[in-house]
Amino acid sequence: MNFSKVALFAVAAYGFSQAAITGNVVDESGAPVKNAAVTVRTLPNLLANARTLTNDKGAFKLGNARKDQSIIVRKAGFLPETLSVVAGQKKYDNITLKRDPIENKIDEIMAGMTMDDMIAQMTQAKVPKLNCGEGVCGSALEGGGAYTADFYKSAWSQKIPATYGKDNVHGVADVKGATIFPHNIGLGATRDSALVRRIGQAVAEEMWAAHIDLNFAPAITVPQDERWGRVYEGFGEDPELAVSLGAAFVRGQQGDHNDAEWRVITTIKHFIGDGATKKGYDRGNAIISKKDLYKKYLPPYEAAIEQGALSVMASFNQVNGVHQHIDSALLTGVLKTELAFDGYVIADWEGIEHSTTPGAAGNYFAGEVTDMSSKDAIRASINAGLDMAMVPQSVHNFVKTMKVLLAEGNISEDRIKDACRRILRAKIRAGRIDNPKGPAAYVGVTKNIGSNEHRQIAREAVQKSLVILKNNKVLPLDTNSKVFVTGSHANNTGLQCGAWTLGWQGTMEEVPGATSIQAGFDEVAKGTRVNTAEEAGTIVYVVGEVPYAEWFGDYRGHDFNNKIIFKEDRTDMSFNSTDEYITQIKAWQKAGHKVAVVLITGRPLPITSFIKAADAFVVAWLPGSEGAGVADVLFGKVKPTGKLPHTWPKDAKQIPINVGDGKKGLFPYGYGLTY
């Protein structure tokens, strides 16, 4: 990929017509700075109106600058420089970048490190392992369902603290009693960035209480195909949602540019195009044009990086046939150079080796795991720009092979030093070097786990996430009426929380501390709920998908019109026809009852006949632990404000269907009734 052409393309995409401006960038010694990222922005907007890179002489040429805009220059290792555009001024000479003082601290640390130490710092093992060859691992992680409460004692006592990473994607959900927030698709329906920022902070506070300092979140994917099993991980189909809400979550977790006392290391993911694969296949190939790359998929990363995101996770998918763990054009050329990202890039779970089998989805439940990362894959990924290797099953092999590649000259000392520097930069900014035990006001404060304050935030998120698709004079429910609450998801907190809750694939059992939707009815309108349909005037029918994660949630080769994932045996999916739901609804209606459906789902589904059969239809997404938020809205205690974060398809043949593609769904993006 020709970076200069890419940069010029990005400028042209915004379509301004002002005269070009020129300038040059130098360091404090007066030497030209090559490949500095120069952007024009209208502050406080997070996205650039135009961008380019300086050439070998530090010079740049950039159009589209107005007097109400700013020129911002960034490069790793330097403090960013911001200049106001001066009316009539077309030339900006000798813009000077000053070395970031944090680099001096990094120099001091690295001066005492051997190459073995640096390679170890680049290695993420599986808890409780911390021995990476001759050095101490830079990090360790655990997958969904695993949590080691005392791992921090060894990890944080190292000379350079090792971080403890978990997928806290909607709360510290592998810790019993934690607050479980709605998954991102529900937060996308709220369109409330201030709320998402508060959620980010609450999750960080509960992380510290559980002694976790590295979060593999937020996902800022832009899902384009409802057949994908990870749609719910994204905020919605339009990048505007991931831009606003992804950046807000980062601010909540880290503060404004890492100034929060409770700050943790966030990881924005998965770079890039994970929601754009053909047919929605997880880990598949995404065909993405340069225009779409800059217009649709890069803006969420640009915004989150602007807010100080410290880590980026590479994706399992391919973009135009290139696996994202070995795509130097995008990892180094675009992410690190054009976007001037100066944190570290981390692999996904054994993602280095996965690059040798692009498109494949492993079967971890059958025990099919790898204990090695191949030499060529390690060489390609590290040279492409990967800084930290997530190798929970191949630590020894990775470290050993890195030493061989270094000795052969196939990976340079400079590349290893750059990776180590990026990791240390993130740790310093997160306070992990100066305060290895973490912030005393939050670390080990167990009362923060599932606190009333955090649960109220989660309940508010549920309230604001509900989308009313249909309402034939059924809602709001009368607190003096009799209501029968039933259905597979009415009284099961595991089902309403979704995946990444007490396990990678979630649970179908009860979640400690959570309030079911049925229990929420009893709390909000005590005395209205009855035990049989015959006693009720209105029936609230709560049904939906079972939890699933990653490729287990893919619709592959199925006609899923009027189908809902019903049973998950971890090796294949089963699908329940909505016909049985429709038959039940009609029977209740024939007996004189009104029926309001509450759907628990991780994506819009082509279930048009089901929606038409109901008297009212409410999408609750994957609401998490605070089921009472559903009753708050259904009884009118809180007015519904949720808006669809995705176009709702009327038929499976329409999929993929997205805003702006000319297709007319059953309900448009942004749709949502109120009362």
XYZ file of C-alpha atoms in Angstrom:
675
model
C 0.000 0.000 0.000
C 1.400 3.404 -1.001
C 1.046 5.526 2.130
C 1.318 8.876 0.382
C -1.504 7.949 -1.943
C -3.549 6.710 0.993
C -3.035 9.981 2.824
C -4.015 12.076 -0.196
C -7.064 9.904 -0.682
C -8.131 10.555 2.901
C -7.882 14.303 2.315
C -9.934 14.153 -0.855
C -12.643 12.158 0.816
C -13.784 15.180 2.849
C -14.378 17.362 -0.172
C -13.288 20.837 1.048
C -12.091 23.409 -1.470
C -9.758 25.780 0.413
C -6.250 26.400 -0.839
C -3.522 24.034 0.261
C -1.221 24.839 3.153
C 2.372 23.735 3.439
C 4.913 23.474 6.199
C 7.685 21.442 7.716
C 8.208 19.614 10.994
C 11.471 19.460 12.921
C 12.677 18.156 16.267
C 14.309 20.290 18.958
C 17.682 20.020 17.248
C 16.222 21.335 14.014
C 16.433 17.982 12.236
C 13.511 17.123 9.935
C 10.943 14.677 11.291
C 9.902 12.076 8.749
C 6.451 10.468 8.750
C 4.943 12.809 11.301
C 1.156 12.663 11.080
C -0.274 16.073 10.213
C -4.029 16.571 10.504
C -6.520 19.382 10.278
C -9.332 19.199 12.814
C -12.243 21.272 13.967
C -11.839 20.991 17.726
C -13.263 19.436 19.853
C -14.192 16.927 17.124
C -12.239 13.691 17.385
C -11.890 13.061 13.656
C -9.598 14.796 11.198
C -10.979 16.765 8.281
C -7.771 16.064 6.371
C -4.470 14.282 6.975
C -1.065 13.665 5.472
C 2.471 12.598 6.421
C 5.697 14.544 6.327
C 8.256 13.447 3.759
C 11.968 12.697 4.204
C 12.669 16.405 4.602
C 9.917 16.883 7.170
C 7.773 18.794 4.675
C 4.043 18.441 4.158
C 1.308 19.791 1.932
C -2.256 19.730 3.110
C -5.501 21.251 1.934
C -8.779 22.095 3.590
C -7.717 24.360 6.455
C -9.986 27.128 7.740
C -9.350 29.748 10.384
C -11.692 27.976 12.839
C -9.630 24.809 12.580
C -6.385 23.526 14.064
C -3.310 21.794 12.705
C -2.214 18.895 14.888
C 1.118 17.125 14.456
C 1.852 13.772 16.081
C 4.611 11.201 16.092
C 5.486 8.458 18.536
C 8.036 9.612 21.108
C 7.092 13.284 20.838
C 4.516 15.503 22.481
C 1.733 16.427 20.045
C 1.820 19.977 18.730
C -1.359 21.973 18.050
C -1.480 25.181 16.030
C -4.443 27.380 15.217
C -4.964 28.012 11.533
C -4.291 31.687 10.798
C -6.482 33.326 8.185
C -4.504 33.924 5.006
C -1.436 32.019 6.189
C -0.520 29.246 3.798
C 2.898 28.284 5.099
C 3.792 26.935 8.545
C 7.558 26.600 8.836
C 9.551 24.739 11.479
C 6.769 23.267 13.537
C 8.853 21.871 16.379
C 8.065 18.573 18.075
C 9.434 18.200 21.600
C 10.494 14.849 22.954
C 7.949 13.425 25.354
C 9.513 13.360 28.864
C 8.064 9.884 29.314
C 10.708 8.679 26.842
C 13.449 9.519 29.340
C 11.810 7.207 31.859
C 11.610 4.484 29.228
C 15.292 4.986 28.388
C 16.202 4.472 32.042
C 14.220 1.248 32.282
C 15.480 -0.191 29.003
C 19.070 0.596 29.885
C 18.820 -2.098 32.530
C 17.157 -4.657 30.256
C 18.745 -7.367 28.140
C 17.307 -8.486 24.830
C 15.941 -11.526 26.677
C 14.136 -9.170 29.047
C 12.670 -7.246 26.137
C 11.458 -10.371 24.362
C 9.852 -11.470 27.633
C 8.169 -8.079 27.920
C 6.677 -8.717 24.467
C 5.181 -12.002 25.656
C 1.753 -12.546 27.169
C 1.443 -15.907 28.894
C -1.477 -17.664 30.530
C -2.038 -17.149 34.243
C -0.242 -18.105 36.483
C 2.883 -18.313 34.295
C 5.286 -15.385 34.545
C 8.555 -17.005 33.476
C 9.191 -16.207 29.821
C 12.573 -17.675 29.000
C 15.286 -15.770 30.842
C 12.976 -12.871 31.634
C 9.646 -12.014 33.236
C 6.583 -11.972 30.988
C 5.181 -8.555 30.242
C 1.639 -9.755 30.790
C -0.570 -12.759 31.442
C -4.204 -13.398 30.673
C -7.096 -15.715 31.319
C -9.913 -16.558 28.965
C -13.638 -16.428 29.541
C -14.742 -18.232 32.699
C -11.344 -18.166 34.403
C -10.339 -15.817 37.184
C -7.442 -16.058 39.636
C -8.039 -13.685 42.518
C -4.491 -13.724 43.891
C -2.470 -13.652 40.658
C -1.754 -9.965 41.167
C 0.463 -10.778 44.151
C 3.143 -12.228 41.900
C 2.387 -10.193 38.767
C 2.528 -6.764 40.364
C 5.579 -7.494 42.528
C 7.897 -7.833 39.540
C 10.497 -5.152 38.803
C 8.373 -4.257 35.789
C 4.829 -5.207 36.813
C 3.153 -7.779 34.603
C -0.375 -6.820 33.635
C -3.329 -9.159 34.181
C -5.629 -9.190 31.142
C -9.274 -10.190 30.900
C -12.165 -9.660 28.469
C -14.241 -7.379 30.670
C -16.382 -6.468 27.680
C -19.554 -5.711 29.635
C -18.353 -5.789 33.194
C -16.006 -7.931 35.267
C -18.299 -10.751 34.304
C -16.155 -13.698 35.416
C -16.164 -12.405 38.975
C -19.179 -13.546 40.954
C -21.442 -10.740 42.064
C -20.119 -8.226 39.532
C -22.299 -5.735 37.720
C -23.093 -6.977 34.217
C -23.832 -4.119 31.822
C -25.693 -4.424 28.516
C -23.536 -5.625 25.647
C -22.380 -2.932 23.237
C -25.263 -3.331 20.805
C -27.598 -2.241 23.601
C -25.350 0.691 24.463
C -25.463 1.646 20.799
C -29.243 1.892 21.101
C -28.846 4.407 23.946
C -26.707 6.788 21.868
C -25.603 8.209 25.218
C -21.846 8.799 25.350
C -21.965 10.274 28.867
C -23.622 7.088 30.103
C -21.056 4.902 28.331
C -18.256 6.905 29.929
C -19.749 6.235 33.366
C -19.968 2.546 32.485
C -16.297 2.533 31.496
C -15.350 4.015 34.845
C -17.568 1.588 36.769
C -15.970 -1.362 34.974
C -12.500 0.006 35.777
C -13.408 0.368 39.442
C -14.636 -3.223 39.591
C -11.513 -4.386 37.742
C -9.288 -2.847 40.390
C -11.444 -4.360 43.104
C -10.766 -7.750 41.477
C -7.061 -6.958 40.923
C -7.277 -6.804 37.103
C -5.451 -3.962 35.333
C -5.708 -4.778 31.610
C -9.004 -4.845 29.745
C -9.503 -6.384 26.302
C -12.244 -3.870 25.526
C -13.925 -1.977 23.991
C -14.745 -3.605 20.680
C -15.136 -0.778 18.181
C -16.064 -2.950 15.251
C -18.656 -1.763 12.754
C -20.751 -4.916 12.099
C -22.184 -5.106 8.601
C -23.759 -8.568 8.461
C -26.299 -9.997 10.910
C -25.052 -13.506 10.174
C -21.894 -12.729 12.138
C -21.780 -14.243 15.620
C -20.224 -11.145 17.159
C -22.646 -8.443 16.053
C -23.525 -7.636 19.673
C -19.911 -6.742 20.442
C -20.162 -3.635 18.258
C -22.161 -0.487 18.990
C -23.944 -0.551 15.633
C -23.733 -0.625 11.860
C -22.844 3.059 11.422
C -19.359 4.209 12.441
C -20.842 7.254 14.167
C -21.806 5.036 17.096
C -18.397 3.378 17.475
C -16.695 6.776 17.166
C -18.753 8.391 19.905
C -19.303 5.484 22.273
C -15.957 3.737 21.839
C -14.086 6.937 22.667
C -16.422 7.518 25.628
C -15.673 4.065 27.051
C -11.938 4.741 26.754
C -12.389 8.050 28.606
C -14.334 6.239 31.301
C -11.643 3.601 31.751
C -8.597 5.877 31.527
C -9.819 9.433 32.120
C -9.041 12.338 29.825
C -5.761 11.276 28.235
C -4.925 8.946 31.135
C -5.499 11.349 34.018
C -7.922 9.208 36.054
C -6.780 7.742 39.358
C -8.664 4.526 38.509
C -7.201 4.237 35.009
C -6.562 0.804 33.535
C -5.137 -0.196 30.164
C -7.874 -0.411 27.562
C -7.544 -2.395 24.356
C -9.532 -1.239 21.350
C -10.321 -4.116 19.009
C -10.224 -5.862 16.592
C -8.055 -4.089 14.061
C -9.490 -4.085 11.466
C -12.558 -5.075 9.478
C -13.723 -7.884 11.764
C -17.367 -6.945 11.219
C -17.094 -6.751 7.453
C -16.254 -10.323 6.467
C -17.933 -12.072 3.578
C -21.236 -13.680 4.646
C -20.484 -12.607 8.200
C -18.097 -15.502 8.761
C -16.082 -14.953 11.906
C -12.359 -14.784 11.069
C -13.181 -14.628 7.375
C -12.062 -12.284 4.604
C -13.260 -8.688 4.367
C -13.132 -7.017 0.981
C -12.664 -3.349 1.855
C -11.992 -0.480 -0.530
C -9.714 2.391 0.445
C -12.760 4.649 0.584
C -14.614 2.388 3.016
C -11.483 1.846 5.085
C -11.213 5.566 5.784
C -14.897 6.392 5.881
C -16.276 3.449 7.830
C -13.696 1.324 9.656
C -10.822 3.625 10.678
C -12.765 6.518 12.297
C -13.539 4.604 15.541
C -9.815 3.874 15.951
C -8.858 7.450 15.190
C -11.298 8.716 17.830
C -10.250 6.213 20.507
C -6.552 6.868 19.877
C -7.211 10.592 20.165
C -8.683 9.853 23.588
C -5.541 8.030 24.666
C -6.215 4.333 24.047
C -3.099 2.453 25.107
C -3.448 -0.857 23.275
C -4.898 -2.165 20.020
C -5.712 -5.819 19.391
C -5.085 -7.231 15.933
C -7.943 -9.132 14.354
C -8.259 -12.753 13.248
C -9.843 -11.786 9.938
C -8.194 -10.942 6.668
C -8.561 -7.691 4.741
C -8.407 -8.202 1.007
C -6.773 -11.561 1.626
C -4.153 -10.441 4.164
C -4.426 -11.749 7.731
C -4.498 -8.847 10.166
C -1.758 -10.245 12.376
C 0.740 -9.923 9.516
C -0.581 -6.874 7.650
C 2.298 -4.390 7.848
C 0.543 -1.906 5.546
C -2.306 -1.498 8.018
C -0.630 -2.213 11.372
C 2.478 -0.117 10.815
C 1.619 1.997 7.797
C -1.845 3.149 8.791
C -2.310 2.515 12.524
C 1.145 3.416 13.831
C 2.181 5.917 11.192
C -0.874 7.676 9.775
C -2.891 7.565 12.999
C 0.301 8.062 15.045
C -0.702 5.369 17.528
C 2.147 5.117 20.020
C 0.838 2.373 22.305
C 1.292 -1.322 21.644
C -0.416 -3.758 19.283
C -1.319 -7.078 20.853
C -2.233 -10.346 19.174
C -5.511 -12.124 19.777
C -5.522 -15.603 21.372
C -2.769 -17.517 19.527
C -3.469 -15.197 16.621
C 0.104 -15.383 15.347
C -0.231 -19.048 14.512
C -3.771 -18.482 13.255
C -2.281 -16.365 10.473
C -1.035 -19.627 8.934
C -4.615 -20.920 8.610
C -6.659 -17.826 7.729
C -10.397 -18.233 8.091
C -10.145 -21.263 10.371
C -12.084 -21.400 13.627
C -10.601 -23.641 16.303
C -12.412 -26.131 18.465
C -11.114 -25.341 21.924
C -13.750 -27.507 23.595
C -12.391 -30.604 21.855
C -8.933 -29.785 23.139
C -7.515 -28.922 19.727
C -4.925 -26.355 20.740
C -1.458 -25.471 19.573
C 1.707 -25.495 21.633
C 3.767 -23.682 19.043
C 3.822 -20.587 16.904
C 5.625 -21.264 13.647
C 8.838 -19.426 12.881
C 7.552 -17.782 9.705
C 4.382 -16.610 11.434
C 6.329 -15.052 14.306
C 8.724 -13.332 11.914
C 5.909 -11.991 9.745
C 3.748 -10.755 12.615
C 6.460 -9.030 14.642
C 7.921 -7.376 11.554
C 4.417 -6.317 10.510
C 4.063 -4.341 13.735
C 2.764 -6.725 16.389
C 4.303 -5.750 19.734
C 2.891 -8.195 22.263
C 2.276 -11.850 21.471
C -0.756 -13.402 23.126
C 0.601 -16.933 23.327
C -1.134 -18.671 26.247
C -0.383 -22.087 24.791
C 2.982 -21.482 23.124
C 5.020 -19.230 25.414
C 8.184 -21.355 25.424
C 8.153 -21.786 21.671
C 7.554 -18.086 21.029
C 10.397 -16.909 23.260
C 12.805 -19.505 21.911
C 11.942 -18.705 18.286
C 12.246 -14.957 18.842
C 15.830 -15.473 20.007
C 16.599 -17.532 16.918
C 15.053 -14.933 14.604
C 17.044 -12.192 16.325
C 20.303 -14.142 15.997
C 19.614 -14.760 12.309
C 18.847 -11.111 11.654
C 15.293 -11.880 10.562
C 13.951 -9.680 13.358
C 16.066 -6.672 14.251
C 17.070 -5.369 17.654
C 15.424 -2.069 16.708
C 12.074 -3.774 16.119
C 12.274 -5.525 19.493
C 13.285 -2.302 21.231
C 10.434 -0.430 19.573
C 7.915 -3.065 20.713
C 9.285 -3.023 24.257
C 9.251 0.778 24.307
C 5.592 0.833 23.265
C 4.617 -1.616 26.002
C 6.525 0.358 28.643
C 4.982 3.595 27.380
C 1.518 2.165 27.976
C 2.439 0.846 31.423
C 3.882 4.199 32.477
C 0.857 6.125 31.251
C -1.397 3.703 33.089
C 0.568 4.253 36.288
C 1.745 0.663 36.448
C 5.443 1.583 36.843
C 5.200 4.422 39.353
C 2.429 2.748 41.343
C 2.756 -1.013 40.791
C 0.286 -1.894 43.552
C -2.387 0.197 41.865
C -4.561 3.032 43.217
C -5.193 2.382 46.910
C -8.657 3.932 46.759
C -9.808 1.187 44.366
C -7.538 -1.864 44.597
C -9.186 -4.702 46.479
C -12.187 -2.571 47.452
C -14.623 -5.456 47.137
C -17.647 -3.327 47.977
C -17.271 -1.813 44.499
C -18.023 -5.192 42.908
C -21.722 -5.153 42.136
C -22.212 -1.962 44.159
C -25.605 -0.276 44.245
C -24.133 2.711 42.426
C -22.848 0.567 39.576
C -26.071 -1.423 39.383
C -28.037 1.805 39.067
C -25.827 2.815 36.132
C -26.441 -0.583 34.540
C -30.188 -0.270 35.131
C -30.185 3.145 33.487
C -28.368 1.608 30.527
C -31.051 -1.079 30.239
C -33.785 1.544 30.350
C -32.195 3.618 27.607
C -31.323 0.623 25.425
C -34.826 -0.812 24.974
C -36.231 -0.247 21.492
C -39.999 -0.365 20.971
C -40.630 -1.674 17.454
C -44.392 -2.037 17.741
C -47.091 -0.927 20.154
C -50.793 -1.397 19.499
C -52.070 0.350 22.624
C -50.507 -2.205 24.961
C -47.685 -0.182 26.478
C -47.141 1.315 28.946
C -48.602 -1.335 31.214
C -50.954 -0.222 33.961
C -49.624 -0.840 37.467
C -53.184 -1.704 38.475
C -53.494 -4.383 35.798
C -52.722 -8.088 35.942
C -49.743 -9.250 33.903
C -48.456 -12.751 33.217
C -44.692 -12.773 32.593
C -43.541 -15.932 30.858
C -41.166 -17.338 28.269
C -37.763 -19.036 28.274
C -35.887 -15.820 29.108
C -38.302 -14.333 31.652
C -36.644 -15.727 34.751
C -33.117 -16.720 33.697
C -30.364 -14.215 34.340
C -27.775 -16.227 32.429
C -29.779 -15.994 29.225
C -30.350 -12.256 29.567
C -26.653 -11.536 30.152
C -25.373 -13.253 26.997
C -21.846 -14.474 26.324
C -18.676 -13.412 28.130
C -20.518 -13.922 31.425
C -19.126 -16.557 33.809
C -17.610 -18.133 30.722
C -16.565 -17.462 27.148
C -19.851 -18.777 25.774
C -21.852 -17.434 28.704
C -24.101 -19.482 30.939
C -27.663 -20.731 30.946
C -27.642 -20.833 34.729
C -28.323 -18.056 37.201
C -25.841 -15.192 37.553
C -25.135 -14.356 41.219
C -26.467 -10.951 42.188
C -28.419 -10.418 38.989
C -32.115 -9.506 38.797
C -34.204 -11.379 36.244
C -36.756 -9.612 34.086
C -39.539 -11.370 35.963
C -38.117 -10.354 39.346
C -37.856 -6.831 38.010
C -41.609 -6.798 37.433
C -42.162 -7.674 41.089
C -39.835 -4.878 42.135
C -41.240 -2.163 39.883
C -44.951 -2.999 40.074
C -45.518 -5.258 43.043
C -48.771 -7.158 42.862
C -49.324 -6.855 39.134
C -47.714 -10.156 38.146
C -49.903 -13.243 38.248
C -49.048 -16.911 37.897
C -51.253 -17.953 34.995
C -52.325 -16.519 31.663
C -55.976 -16.935 32.612
C -55.617 -14.392 35.414
C -53.976 -11.774 33.203
C -55.166 -9.139 30.815
C -51.729 -8.747 29.236
C -49.048 -11.345 28.692
C -45.387 -10.356 28.522
C -43.633 -13.052 26.511
C -39.850 -12.980 27.039
C -37.938 -15.140 24.559
C -34.788 -14.929 22.479
C -31.371 -16.230 21.593
C -29.183 -18.281 23.888
C -25.669 -17.009 24.654
C -22.969 -17.512 22.038
C -19.533 -16.103 21.321
C -17.400 -15.772 18.210
C -17.960 -18.320 15.438
C -20.398 -20.335 17.542
C -22.899 -17.581 16.832
C -22.365 -17.485 13.062
C -25.285 -18.324 10.804
C -23.495 -20.463 8.230
C -25.440 -22.118 5.452
C -28.760 -21.846 7.238
C -31.982 -20.282 6.029
C -32.619 -18.287 9.146
C -35.828 -16.549 8.198
C -38.006 -16.763 11.300
C -35.302 -18.690 13.174
C -33.699 -18.029 16.547
C -30.621 -19.710 17.986
C -32.095 -21.888 20.671
C -29.637 -24.513 21.834
C -25.877 -24.205 22.090
C -23.986 -27.448 22.570
C -20.627 -25.751 21.874
C -20.013 -27.696 18.687
C -22.942 -26.629 16.543
C -26.015 -24.436 16.601
C -29.633 -25.468 16.741
C -32.402 -23.184 15.593
C -35.890 -22.778 16.912
C -38.576 -21.714 14.463
C -40.621 -18.754 15.606
C -43.715 -20.666 14.449
C -44.256 -22.112 17.923
C -44.090 -18.616 19.410
C -46.614 -17.358 16.876
C -48.957 -20.262 17.582
C -48.793 -19.501 21.296
C -49.404 -15.788 20.743
C -52.463 -16.489 18.604
C -53.851 -18.830 21.243
C -53.505 -16.167 23.909
C -55.029 -13.536 21.648
C -57.949 -15.810 20.832
C -58.562 -16.106 24.567
C -58.780 -12.305 24.795
C -55.244 -11.425 25.940
C -52.911 -8.759 24.639
C -49.355 -9.990 24.058
C -46.196 -7.910 24.390
C -43.015 -9.689 23.262
C -39.664 -8.844 24.821
C -36.855 -10.179 22.636
C -33.428 -10.997 24.094
C -31.030 -10.927 21.169
C -27.501 -10.043 20.140
C -28.559 -8.793 16.689
C -31.534 -7.863 14.534
C -33.226 -10.982 13.186
C -35.406 -11.592 10.101
C -38.450 -12.623 12.150
C -41.085 -10.482 10.460
C -44.022 -12.848 10.991
C -43.212 -13.073 14.706
C -43.129 -9.288 15.056
C -46.414 -8.943 13.148
C -48.130 -11.520 15.373
C -47.447 -9.618 18.607
C -49.509 -6.689 19.863
C -46.322 -5.008 21.072
C -42.710 -5.865 20.361
C -39.763 -4.702 22.443
C -36.079 -5.404 21.734
C -34.106 -5.645 24.976
C -30.846 -6.838 23.350
C -28.610 -8.489 25.994
C -29.459 -6.353 29.018
C -27.137 -7.853 31.616
C -27.728 -8.188 35.317
C -30.280 -5.443 35.892
C -33.503 -6.901 34.532
C -35.651 -4.406 36.443
C -34.729 -1.819 33.811
C -37.039 -3.646 31.404
C -40.014 -3.290 33.746
C -39.149 0.383 34.323
C -39.843 1.053 30.659
C -42.757 -1.340 30.149
C -44.658 0.223 33.054
C -43.841 3.740 31.905
C -41.736 4.637 34.921
C -39.158 5.663 32.325
C -40.080 6.690 28.797
C -38.525 4.562 26.035
C -35.811 6.419 24.142
C -33.809 3.603 22.517
C -33.159 3.775 18.776
C -32.128 0.919 16.505
C -28.340 0.736 16.109
C -28.913 -1.463 13.054
C -31.353 -1.587 10.194
C -33.847 -4.348 11.003
C -34.179 -6.784 8.056
C -37.588 -7.919 6.895
C -36.167 -10.966 5.119
C -32.914 -12.925 5.358
C -32.333 -12.351 1.652
C -31.747 -8.657 2.406
C -28.750 -9.406 4.599
C -26.324 -7.695 4.626
C -28.469 -4.588 5.013
C -27.098 -1.315 6.328
C -27.952 2.346 6.427
C -27.209 4.044 3.120
C -27.179 0.913 0.956
C -30.574 1.623 -0.621
C -32.313 -1.410 0.879
C -35.511 -0.896 2.818
C -35.685 -3.017 5.926
C -38.641 -3.710 8.155
C -37.460 -0.862 10.412
C -34.779 1.703 9.524
C -31.609 2.489 11.409
C -32.507 4.920 14.194
C -36.107 3.741 14.521
C -37.743 3.490 17.935
C -41.179 4.316 19.327
C -41.915 6.103 22.568
C -44.916 6.990 24.725
